[in-house]
Amino acid sequence: MDMSAGNRTGIGLFALIMIGIGSIFGSGWLFGAGAAAQVAGPAALVAWVIGAVFIGMIAMCYAEVGSAYPIPGGMARYGHLSHGPVLGFLTGWAVWIATASLIPIESIAATQYMSSWSYGWARDLVDPANGHLTASGLGVALLLTFALWLTCYWSVQLLARANTVLTLVKFAIPVIAVAALIASGFHTSNFSAHGGFAPYGWPAVLTAVTTCGVVFAFNGFQAVINLGGAAKNPGRAIPVALVGALSLGLVIYLALQTAFLGAVPPEQLAQSGGWHGVDFSSPFADLAKVLMLHWVVTLLQFGAFISPAGSNIANVASAAYMVQNLAETGFFPRKLAAVHPRYGTARPAMWLNLGFSVLLLVTVGHSWHALASVISAAMVISYLIGPIAVGVFRRTRPDLPRPFRLPAAGVLAPLTFAFAACALYWSKWPDTGKVALLTVVAAPVAAVVLRRRGVRGLHRQFAPAWWLVGFLAWMSLLSALGSPDFGGHGVLPGGVDIALVALSAVAFYFWAVRAGVHAHRVGLTGSGPGPGGPAGSGPVLDGRTASPASSVVAPEDSRPTASV
């Protein structure tokens, strides 16, 4: 479908804000507070603030790039525009994996909360011994995945209408739950008993940011970037929707965390031996049962369907845009970019994402917690190209119209990249190694595709991408050798490990920016006029010049867009 500015009559600002809020309030609020409290105790409140600051910095980088290049599913394309086809495929692959993985985890969340129902068949959905889905629970999760997937099968406009209604309904549920839990009895002693405010130390707080659903929860900002290209005025809509959704999300998540920490009965906390022992399969519903708030249990059980459903509407659409962009660049079969002539949806891409979701469910989707920590680490890798793209485009496309500009980009962009590196390190070994390997495996795939399409000089094509391969290998090494607090073997002492991660990340940032500038100079990016070469120049993948995103110029604002 043509998403040039002249034909952009799609999602409005309010609908885009609702999509962002709806994505942020997915299954994260159902499980995040309980998981973070178990890992970090009352200091979990700090983890939410750190997570919001981190995601806010990432989001503002993408706001500049996304408003300048308003491409639907653009997070899968920005690496191609900044560094050429190989890095574009590696980063696009990482973004697609992270986004498509969100589809099954929302269904898992709904299924786990169903186990709190009073029916016998519902209690059998989750094995109480390990918290994993049983065979019947897996069947329900598969059914929910397919049902939610169908919501986006016919129309993007249906997505916007359905999500707005769902968001308005589900927004009230956590607010009511917070009020009810606080009114039932708020125990301020919980914030200082059993080891104090940070009973397991500050490393546990940092770990909670990436392993307990904090990054996972705020990841909903991606929906604004990926669907913002289909907005009526993306230059204004994207930054406004990002700020609004993230700000409101932080307020609600802090309220949820505070209510959970204060509502746990002190005698149960003592019996559990502290926060590490407070383990609820369905945190808020189980806590409401303990407090005899049966109407709140019913409300939360209803919310366990509404919240994941609203998030998955945006997830399904975003993941489809990712596949379309990868197909447009030639690394996925071009048939996957086909759009239904009547409904305007990328049905082949949606079928691929459904198959991937089912594969995750039947292989590793045993529980929400089992997937959330790995997905969060994958999300962090998918964020890396944002601040780097800002640095590259500021040098190669200084005159490009930018409706939003990141302030003090020379400082904030490398700082944001260093923050992302730290968040990846906090994900803990071996999860860091797993997601790094899952990303790097795309490199040989890229080589095979390029060779089969007759592209010569693979070393030239891969030159702008070596920084990412080196960065992920270096991060995996540091994670394995780092502090035991983050799953490492203790070769690097605590404090030294994080300092080394941050400082080396800054060096990798400048390497990456320089590689992007060089890719523009030698014409690998095909990003239009400027140092990269003449307009329309681009990498040859199949015997003809690939159509760069910037070769379609919007008549209203002269900003480059793409037809996808």
XYZ file of C-alpha atoms in Angstrom:
564
model
C 0.000 0.000 0.000
C 1.207 3.450 -0.799
C 2.196 5.315 2.316
C 3.415 8.468 0.679
C 2.293 11.628 2.352
C -0.043 12.511 -0.428
C -2.038 9.325 0.076
C -1.765 9.154 3.859
C -5.358 9.168 5.122
C -4.847 6.531 7.773
C -4.311 6.604 11.521
C -5.000 9.870 13.342
C -3.025 11.295 16.265
C -5.507 10.166 18.914
C -5.643 6.653 17.465
C -1.827 6.545 17.376
C -1.626 7.599 21.037
C -4.175 4.904 21.878
C -2.078 2.345 19.996
C 0.986 3.372 22.041
C -0.860 3.251 25.364
C -2.614 0.036 24.387
C 0.727 -1.606 23.573
C 2.357 -0.408 26.801
C -0.545 -1.781 28.857
C -0.293 -5.330 27.622
C 0.624 -8.293 29.785
C 3.475 -6.319 31.394
C 1.240 -4.775 34.038
C -0.277 -8.168 34.857
C 3.084 -9.751 35.737
C 5.747 -7.021 35.902
C 5.049 -5.707 39.402
C 5.042 -9.170 40.944
C 8.198 -10.285 39.141
C 10.097 -7.069 39.917
C 9.131 -7.203 43.605
C 10.362 -10.790 43.832
C 13.753 -9.877 42.335
C 14.395 -6.402 43.804
C 11.940 -5.934 46.684
C 10.602 -2.380 47.210
C 13.485 -1.034 45.109
C 11.546 -2.345 42.122
C 10.080 1.175 42.032
C 13.507 2.441 40.985
C 13.662 -0.197 38.253
C 10.519 1.250 36.647
C 12.016 4.756 36.664
C 15.286 3.490 35.145
C 13.334 1.554 32.523
C 11.226 4.559 31.594
C 14.289 6.814 31.283
C 16.083 4.243 29.141
C 13.112 3.637 26.842
C 12.430 7.377 26.701
C 15.963 8.024 25.445
C 15.622 5.266 22.849
C 12.187 6.527 21.811
C 13.408 10.090 21.276
C 16.168 8.817 18.984
C 13.612 6.936 16.968
C 11.298 9.949 17.034
C 13.883 11.953 15.069
C 14.597 9.168 12.600
C 10.952 8.125 12.341
C 9.656 11.628 11.697
C 12.313 12.163 9.029
C 11.723 8.750 7.439
C 8.013 8.009 8.101
C 8.028 4.416 6.880
C 5.489 1.919 8.257
C 7.539 -0.725 10.048
C 10.510 1.630 9.775
C 12.477 0.074 12.649
C 13.195 -2.818 10.302
C 14.447 -0.427 7.586
C 16.530 2.224 9.353
C 19.667 0.055 9.441
C 19.397 -0.351 5.671
C 19.102 3.403 5.200
C 22.033 4.191 7.494
C 24.506 1.385 6.709
C 23.350 -0.532 3.668
C 21.708 -3.902 3.031
C 23.698 -6.248 5.274
C 23.384 -4.273 8.487
C 19.827 -3.486 7.458
C 19.054 -7.184 7.364
C 20.790 -7.905 10.687
C 18.984 -5.132 12.545
C 15.730 -5.761 10.693
C 15.988 -9.442 11.615
C 16.502 -8.524 15.285
C 13.550 -6.121 15.255
C 11.320 -8.692 13.574
C 12.265 -11.437 16.060
C 11.607 -9.133 19.023
C 8.282 -7.856 17.651
C 6.889 -11.162 16.393
C 7.760 -12.811 19.721
C 5.322 -10.488 21.456
C 2.348 -12.137 19.752
C 2.508 -15.494 21.587
C 3.596 -14.083 24.953
C 0.404 -12.026 25.241
C -1.662 -15.187 24.699
C 0.417 -16.979 27.332
C -0.329 -14.151 29.775
C -4.077 -14.438 29.226
C -3.914 -18.214 29.661
C -1.973 -17.992 32.920
C -4.538 -15.598 34.375
C -7.306 -17.974 33.292
C -5.802 -20.499 35.707
C -7.029 -18.286 38.551
C -10.630 -19.025 37.587
C -12.569 -21.215 39.978
C -13.326 -23.861 37.354
C -11.426 -27.122 37.532
C -10.486 -27.110 33.851
C -9.085 -23.586 34.216
C -6.873 -24.510 37.165
C -5.440 -27.327 35.065
C -4.090 -24.868 32.466
C -0.925 -24.222 34.526
C 1.186 -26.760 36.393
C 1.400 -25.421 39.980
C 4.734 -27.196 40.531
C 6.703 -25.141 37.987
C 4.278 -22.485 36.712
C 4.461 -23.806 33.139
C 1.520 -24.275 30.794
C 0.117 -27.781 30.625
C -0.943 -29.423 27.353
C -4.442 -27.963 27.724
C -2.966 -24.575 28.607
C -0.848 -24.667 25.467
C -3.970 -25.459 23.450
C -5.798 -22.454 24.901
C -2.801 -20.187 24.220
C -2.707 -21.370 20.605
C -6.424 -20.682 20.219
C -6.072 -17.191 21.673
C -3.095 -16.447 19.415
C -5.095 -17.325 16.327
C -8.178 -15.393 17.502
C -6.213 -12.217 18.242
C -4.298 -12.566 14.969
C -7.593 -12.547 13.079
C -8.378 -9.084 14.469
C -5.903 -7.498 12.054
C -6.536 -9.808 9.120
C -8.947 -7.565 7.263
C -8.044 -3.935 7.794
C -5.561 -1.484 9.357
C -8.518 0.799 10.021
C -10.152 -2.021 11.992
C -6.940 -2.141 14.022
C -7.242 1.537 14.953
C -10.958 1.374 15.813
C -10.718 -1.848 17.818
C -7.593 -0.771 19.684
C -9.060 2.593 20.692
C -12.083 0.904 22.253
C -9.987 -1.771 23.975
C -7.525 0.800 25.321
C -10.209 2.991 26.824
C -11.712 -0.061 28.556
C -8.528 -1.682 29.786
C -6.985 1.588 30.995
C -9.576 1.728 33.767
C -8.805 -1.794 35.030
C -5.311 -1.199 36.516
C -6.480 2.131 37.963
C -9.386 0.433 39.754
C -7.118 -2.416 40.857
C -4.644 0.048 42.400
C -7.383 1.854 44.307
C -8.892 -1.394 45.577
C -5.585 -2.861 46.760
C -4.595 0.313 48.588
C -8.043 0.632 50.187
C -7.890 -2.987 51.425
C -4.988 -2.124 53.715
C -1.696 -0.503 52.816
C 1.272 -1.742 54.866
C 4.052 0.843 54.815
C 6.229 -1.510 56.879
C 6.645 -3.689 53.771
C 8.944 -1.050 52.286
C 11.526 -1.350 55.048
C 11.117 -4.834 56.567
C 13.002 -7.971 55.468
C 16.217 -6.341 54.361
C 15.125 -2.752 53.824
C 14.207 -0.873 50.665
C 16.783 -2.713 48.505
C 17.093 -6.090 50.255
C 19.028 -7.772 47.424
C 21.286 -4.874 46.479
C 21.270 -2.476 43.551
C 22.480 -5.041 40.996
C 19.132 -6.791 41.523
C 17.380 -3.533 40.614
C 19.313 -3.327 37.356
C 18.553 -6.969 36.594
C 14.859 -6.314 37.189
C 14.898 -3.691 34.432
C 15.464 -6.297 31.736
C 14.432 -9.647 33.228
C 11.190 -8.804 35.019
C 9.222 -7.216 32.241
C 10.117 -3.539 32.757
C 11.692 -3.083 29.327
C 9.102 -5.520 28.005
C 6.281 -3.326 29.316
C 7.568 -0.031 27.921
C 8.461 -1.677 24.613
C 4.992 -0.657 23.429
C 6.586 2.550 22.150
C 7.695 0.530 19.096
C 4.106 0.371 17.893
C 4.087 4.175 17.586
C 7.280 4.133 15.489
C 6.278 1.184 13.336
C 2.705 2.320 12.688
C 3.430 6.058 12.810
C 4.386 6.037 9.145
C 0.723 5.318 8.412
C -0.395 8.386 10.376
C -1.889 11.463 8.749
C 0.926 13.717 9.959
C 3.774 11.481 11.157
C 6.220 14.326 11.801
C 3.979 15.675 14.552
C 2.130 12.515 15.529
C 5.141 10.289 16.304
C 6.895 12.422 18.990
C 3.618 13.552 20.585
C 2.282 10.001 20.787
C 5.594 8.736 22.225
C 5.750 11.321 24.997
C 2.106 10.880 25.914
C 2.137 7.083 25.989
C 5.417 6.722 27.915
C 4.557 9.380 30.509
C 1.184 7.888 31.273
C 2.670 4.412 31.303
C 5.263 5.322 33.933
C 2.658 6.853 36.233
C 0.416 3.791 36.084
C 3.249 1.276 36.468
C 4.610 3.092 39.520
C 1.112 3.083 41.013
C 0.720 -0.641 40.310
C 4.105 -1.453 41.842
C 3.401 0.656 44.929
C -0.017 -0.942 45.415
C 1.402 -4.458 45.073
C 4.243 -3.832 47.525
C 1.946 -2.307 50.118
C -0.928 -4.794 49.750
C 1.018 -8.012 50.442
C 0.043 -9.075 53.987
C 3.064 -8.686 56.325
C 2.477 -12.130 57.800
C 2.669 -13.715 54.328
C 5.826 -11.752 53.576
C 7.379 -13.027 56.801
C 6.239 -16.585 56.140
C 7.800 -16.437 52.650
C 11.140 -15.336 54.089
C 11.131 -12.006 52.250
C 10.302 -10.854 48.764
C 12.182 -13.676 47.018
C 9.583 -16.074 48.407
C 6.513 -14.131 47.251
C 5.739 -16.088 44.093
C 2.287 -15.692 42.524
C 1.359 -17.427 39.269
C -1.156 -14.642 38.524
C 0.250 -11.860 40.751
C -2.577 -9.350 41.082
C -5.410 -11.896 40.883
C -3.769 -14.189 43.449
C -3.088 -11.246 45.750
C -6.705 -10.103 45.455
C -7.805 -13.624 46.412
C -5.629 -13.507 49.524
C -7.244 -10.168 50.437
C -10.754 -11.584 49.763
C -11.418 -9.001 47.048
C -13.452 -11.306 44.840
C -14.850 -8.562 42.626
C -11.295 -7.376 41.950
C -10.335 -10.944 41.010
C -13.164 -10.964 38.457
C -12.120 -7.567 37.138
C -8.497 -8.673 36.767
C -9.508 -11.884 35.040
C -11.445 -9.790 32.531
C -8.475 -7.442 32.161
C -6.217 -10.417 31.494
C -8.077 -10.828 28.208
C -8.532 -7.177 27.311
C -4.934 -6.055 27.941
C -3.126 -8.714 25.866
C -5.767 -8.414 23.136
C -5.206 -4.680 22.782
C -1.441 -5.094 22.668
C -1.550 -7.933 20.197
C -3.548 -5.909 17.692
C -0.590 -3.541 17.386
C 1.930 -6.404 17.609
C 0.375 -8.284 14.691
C 0.313 -5.166 12.526
C 3.849 -4.088 13.482
C 5.309 -7.537 12.840
C 3.637 -7.620 9.414
C 5.215 -4.282 8.519
C 8.608 -5.701 9.582
C 8.278 -8.627 7.206
C 7.164 -6.308 4.406
C 10.234 -4.116 4.835
C 12.597 -7.106 4.864
C 10.896 -8.415 1.730
C 11.185 -5.026 0.041
C 14.946 -5.027 0.641
C 15.222 -8.464 -0.976
C 16.253 -10.623 1.991
C 12.814 -12.150 2.521
C 10.804 -13.526 -0.436
C 9.113 -10.638 -2.219
C 5.791 -12.460 -2.140
C 5.677 -11.740 1.596
C 5.318 -8.024 0.822
C 2.080 -8.570 -1.118
C -0.879 -6.545 0.116
C -4.505 -7.578 -0.240
C -6.056 -5.312 -2.911
C -9.295 -4.831 -0.988
C -8.406 -4.892 2.715
C -4.918 -3.348 2.484
C -3.309 -5.860 4.854
C -0.106 -7.834 4.243
C -1.634 -11.272 4.550
C 1.403 -13.352 3.496
C 3.495 -11.546 6.126
C 0.812 -12.148 8.723
C 0.756 -15.877 7.951
C 4.536 -16.042 8.410
C 4.260 -14.310 11.794
C 1.469 -16.657 12.851
C 3.667 -19.650 12.016
C 6.560 -18.147 13.992
C 4.249 -17.529 16.965
C 3.044 -21.121 16.955
C 6.662 -22.342 16.771
C 7.591 -20.287 19.847
C 4.569 -21.528 21.754
C 5.250 -25.202 21.202
C 9.023 -24.974 21.785
C 9.921 -22.393 24.462
C 6.624 -20.747 25.395
C 6.181 -22.616 28.665
C 5.332 -19.515 30.730
C 5.268 -15.722 30.627
C 8.469 -15.507 32.673
C 10.266 -18.019 30.449
C 9.774 -15.813 27.399
C 9.811 -12.317 28.922
C 13.487 -12.219 29.933
C 14.742 -13.505 26.576
C 12.398 -11.252 24.600
C 13.506 -8.236 26.639
C 17.146 -8.896 25.735
C 16.163 -9.259 22.069
C 14.305 -5.950 22.309
C 17.417 -4.193 23.580
C 19.384 -5.408 20.548
C 16.607 -4.140 18.297
C 17.027 -0.663 19.852
C 20.722 -0.316 18.976
C 20.321 1.188 15.512
C 18.197 4.141 16.703
C 20.877 6.361 18.297
C 23.421 5.288 15.676
C 21.079 6.273 12.836
C 20.715 9.711 14.434
C 24.504 10.157 14.387
C 24.853 8.888 10.812
C 22.033 10.975 9.327
C 23.163 14.129 11.140
C 26.464 13.810 9.229
C 25.250 12.470 5.898
C 21.855 14.166 5.571
C 22.194 17.447 7.520
C 19.573 19.206 5.364
C 16.964 16.463 5.712
C 13.741 17.959 7.144
C 13.361 16.768 10.729
C 10.015 17.688 12.338
C 11.557 16.487 15.609
C 15.238 16.911 16.504
C 16.907 15.140 19.418
C 18.406 17.884 21.603
C 22.152 17.656 22.288
C 22.329 14.672 19.941
C 26.134 14.639 20.002
C 25.981 13.714 23.690
C 22.624 11.955 24.068
C 22.987 9.579 21.105
C 26.216 7.882 22.312
C 24.925 7.997 25.903
C 21.735 6.228 24.806
C 23.741 3.561 22.997
C 25.859 3.017 26.130
C 22.667 2.734 28.197
C 21.372 0.105 25.766
C 24.633 -1.840 26.103
C 24.283 -1.795 29.890
C 20.672 -2.978 29.636
C 21.794 -5.865 27.455
C 24.456 -6.743 30.043
C 21.879 -6.580 32.839
C 19.845 -9.203 30.980
C 22.242 -11.750 32.512
C 24.326 -14.490 31.050
C 23.446 -16.785 29.259
C 20.458 -14.838 27.876
C 22.836 -12.227 26.456
C 24.714 -14.907 24.555
C 21.530 -16.533 23.295
C 20.052 -13.381 21.777
C 23.431 -12.292 20.390
C 23.769 -15.639 18.599
C 20.177 -15.417 17.353
C 21.010 -12.032 15.816
C 24.406 -12.890 14.329
C 23.015 -16.015 12.645
C 21.435 -13.618 10.142
C 24.912 -12.730 8.791
C 25.538 -15.999 6.901
C 21.938 -15.875 5.686
C 22.638 -12.428 4.246
C 25.786 -13.712 2.553
C 23.890 -16.594 0.932
C 21.120 -14.303 -0.310
C 23.544 -11.762 -1.757
C 25.621 -14.449 -3.479
C 22.556 -16.137 -4.963
C 21.457 -12.798 -6.383
C 24.816 -12.290 -8.049
C 26.094 -9.474 -5.864
C 29.858 -9.134 -6.104
C 32.293 -7.874 -3.503
C 30.689 -9.325 -0.372
C 33.519 -7.889 1.756
C 32.396 -4.405 0.632
C 28.779 -5.182 1.471
C 29.672 -6.531 4.919
C 32.116 -3.759 5.860
C 29.468 -1.461 7.469
C 28.082 -4.370 9.538
C 31.211 -5.696 11.278
C 30.787 -3.277 14.183
C 27.530 -5.015 15.183
C 29.046 -8.493 14.969
C 32.014 -7.323 17.033
C 29.794 -5.543 19.542
C 27.587 -8.581 20.173
C 30.614 -10.891 20.495
C 32.259 -8.448 22.934
C 29.075 -8.093 24.993
C 28.704 -11.870 25.181
C 32.298 -12.175 26.414
C 31.860 -9.476 29.056
C 28.587 -11.055 30.165
C 30.192 -14.470 30.562
C 33.189 -13.068 32.480
C 31.275 -10.475 34.463
C 29.885 -10.271 37.976
C 27.834 -13.213 39.321
C 25.144 -10.625 40.086
C 24.479 -10.624 36.331
C 24.993 -14.343 35.727
C 28.726 -14.167 34.915
C 31.614 -16.232 36.215
C 33.070 -13.450 38.378
C 36.305 -12.833 36.476
C 35.410 -9.135 36.286
C 34.532 -7.614 39.682
C 31.292 -5.743 40.246
C 31.419 -2.099 39.192
C 34.384 -2.670 36.886
C 32.187 -4.789 34.609
C 29.523 -2.114 34.096
C 32.131 0.617 33.623
C 33.845 -1.495 30.976
C 30.529 -2.147 29.223
C 29.630 1.556 29.120
C 33.042 2.832 28.009
C 33.503 0.201 25.322
C 29.962 0.872 24.078
C 30.876 4.500 23.379
C 33.819 3.308 21.280
C 31.540 0.949 19.353
C 29.079 3.814 18.807
C 31.665 5.979 17.051
C 32.878 2.976 15.046
C 29.280 2.360 13.935
C 28.683 6.002 12.969
C 31.914 6.114 10.986
C 30.963 2.881 9.220
C 27.602 4.393 8.295
C 29.163 7.563 6.923
C 31.550 5.487 4.819
C 28.637 3.352 3.549
C 26.935 6.539 2.331
C 30.068 7.741 0.606
C 30.518 4.529 -1.370
C 26.832 4.343 -2.295
C 25.768 1.278 -0.277
C 22.770 2.872 1.402
C 20.850 4.315 -1.529
C 19.518 7.033 0.744
C 19.104 9.773 -1.788
C 21.014 12.999 -2.446
C 23.998 13.790 -0.288
C 27.299 12.139 0.452
C 25.858 8.746 -0.336
C 25.489 9.445 -4.031
C 22.770 10.371 -6.470
C 19.125 10.028 -5.706
C 17.799 6.594 -6.325
C 21.145 4.867 -6.026
C 20.959 1.702 -4.020
C 22.281 -1.804 -3.537
C 21.731 -4.263 -6.339
C 20.162 -7.450 -4.973
C 18.431 -9.062 -7.909
C 19.914 -7.561 -11.017
C 18.291 -4.181 -10.625
C 18.807 -1.251 -8.293
C 16.790 -1.672 -5.136
C 14.273 1.080 -4.585
C 15.485 3.059 -1.568
C 12.982 4.401 0.888
C 14.018 7.939 0.222
C 13.398 7.831 -3.502
C 9.709 8.523 -2.943
C 9.405 12.141 -1.869
C 6.292 13.363 -0.148
C 4.917 16.421 -1.941
C 3.672 18.029 1.268
C 6.849 18.199 3.334
C 9.686 16.861 1.145
C 10.412 14.124 3.664
C 11.342 10.714 2.238
C 8.824 7.925 2.619
C 8.418 4.501 1.119
C 5.868 2.412 -0.705
C 5.422 -0.855 1.112
